[in-house]
């Protein structure tokens, strides 16, 4: 699938805009502006989950969903010497923090800082220290707590990484926060294709970009109760397990470039999953399979367990280096996830029998 210039321009702007959990609004504005021409209606709930609707009057409702938030840090404690200690907002990885540049979202705007770390020369006669929440810290160039506060930085301020989008070897997209704003991009592209290809669908389609997935699937939980869908197809990222130090016996065997990953899990409905698989086979879209015990850990679980049970399925995008600032996905996989969701949507009929077996 070849990406339109306008699509890539949107993707770059969307990924480069900070959208940390609980503060997704700037990214959501960009997403809504892009999707608006391709839907009949755009809505936002009280906590910032956005959704575009095609055929809003239809009784039968189908959701395609991704999540908009990214991991980040909170300012938790400011020392008398002006150093900042942090707590996680989502699954932030303390091991990658040392020497990273950060943006502190203060009351007077963004302030740059760095995660400091003792020089290698000073660590030669001691056990090698390991980055932990208790010992990583941010230096913003201040020498007192008062000076930090004069910059507009207080406990509760959000901290994000500024690492930006680029393409690698014409094969990969690389950026922080591909988990999972790449999902928001993919569902938006499905809406664009439906509109530009003049496809009509016999149900209401809710293209949904949820908040707060990284801290507990909360946005999906809330919006599922609002929309009350009949079917939900969720897209998120999953691990490429072919890079070093990953145990395939535990994490499965998924690879960037080998196609979308269709999940098997208790919360995944048999009928919807089989529709996806049969569509992939019929349209010659490459795909992979993966299994999740107990829960998928994605918004699929929130939709599946809402409203007395919503038939739900998960189509994942293989990704390298999750929750780092150099997350990588194959461009070919991105295109194939878009195709698979698009073609599956065209196969859904309100009269479908959504039996579990």
Tab-separated table of N, CA and C in Angstrom, residues 274-287 289 339-340:
chain	number	residue	atom	x	y	z
A	274	UNK	N	-12.558	-15.047	13.144
A	274	UNK	CA	-12.573	-15.868	11.938
A	274	UNK	C	-12.956	-15.041	10.709
A	275	UNK	N	-13.815	-14.056	10.881
A	275	UNK	CA	-14.133	-13.153	9.768
A	275	UNK	C	-12.877	-12.419	9.313
A	276	UNK	N	-12.074	-11.968	10.264
A	276	UNK	CA	-10.825	-11.267	9.946
A	276	UNK	C	-9.872	-12.202	9.211
A	277	UNK	N	-9.708	-13.414	9.713
A	277	UNK	CA	-8.789	-14.371	9.091
A	277	UNK	C	-9.247	-14.740	7.685
A	278	UNK	N	-10.535	-15.005	7.526
A	278	UNK	CA	-11.045	-15.367	6.205
A	278	UNK	C	-10.925	-14.200	5.225
A	279	UNK	N	-11.105	-12.985	5.714
A	279	UNK	CA	-10.926	-11.799	4.863
A	279	UNK	C	-9.474	-11.670	4.426
A	280	UNK	N	-8.552	-11.885	5.357
A	280	UNK	CA	-7.122	-11.816	5.020
A	280	UNK	C	-6.772	-12.836	3.950
A	281	UNK	N	-7.292	-14.045	4.097
A	281	UNK	CA	-7.007	-15.084	3.110
A	281	UNK	C	-7.609	-14.738	1.751
A	282	UNK	N	-8.857	-14.265	1.758
A	282	UNK	CA	-9.542	-13.964	0.498
A	282	UNK	C	-8.875	-12.807	-0.246
A	283	UNK	N	-8.390	-11.824	0.502
A	283	UNK	CA	-7.796	-10.629	-0.107
A	283	UNK	C	-6.277	-10.737	-0.214
A	284	UNK	N	-5.754	-11.917	0.143
A	284	UNK	CA	-4.309	-12.174	0.051
A	284	UNK	C	-3.497	-11.145	0.850
A	285	UNK	N	-3.958	-10.872	2.050
A	285	UNK	CA	-3.243	-9.991	2.977
A	285	UNK	C	-2.439	-10.877	3.933
A	286	UNK	N	-1.135	-10.766	3.974
A	286	UNK	CA	-0.344	-11.611	4.880
A	286	UNK	C	-0.708	-11.318	6.330
A	287	UNK	N	-0.717	-12.363	7.163
A	287	UNK	CA	-1.004	-12.141	8.574
A	287	UNK	C	-0.277	-13.179	9.411
A	289	UNK	N	-0.257	-15.042	13.561
A	289	UNK	CA	-1.128	-15.400	14.677
A	289	UNK	C	-0.350	-15.285	15.985
A	339	UNK	N	-5.422	-2.178	5.322
A	339	UNK	CA	-6.178	-2.975	4.346
A	339	UNK	C	-7.054	-4.016	5.019
A	340	UNK	N	-6.507	-4.681	6.042
A	340	UNK	CA	-7.251	-5.756	6.692
A	340	UNK	C	-8.479	-5.213	7.431
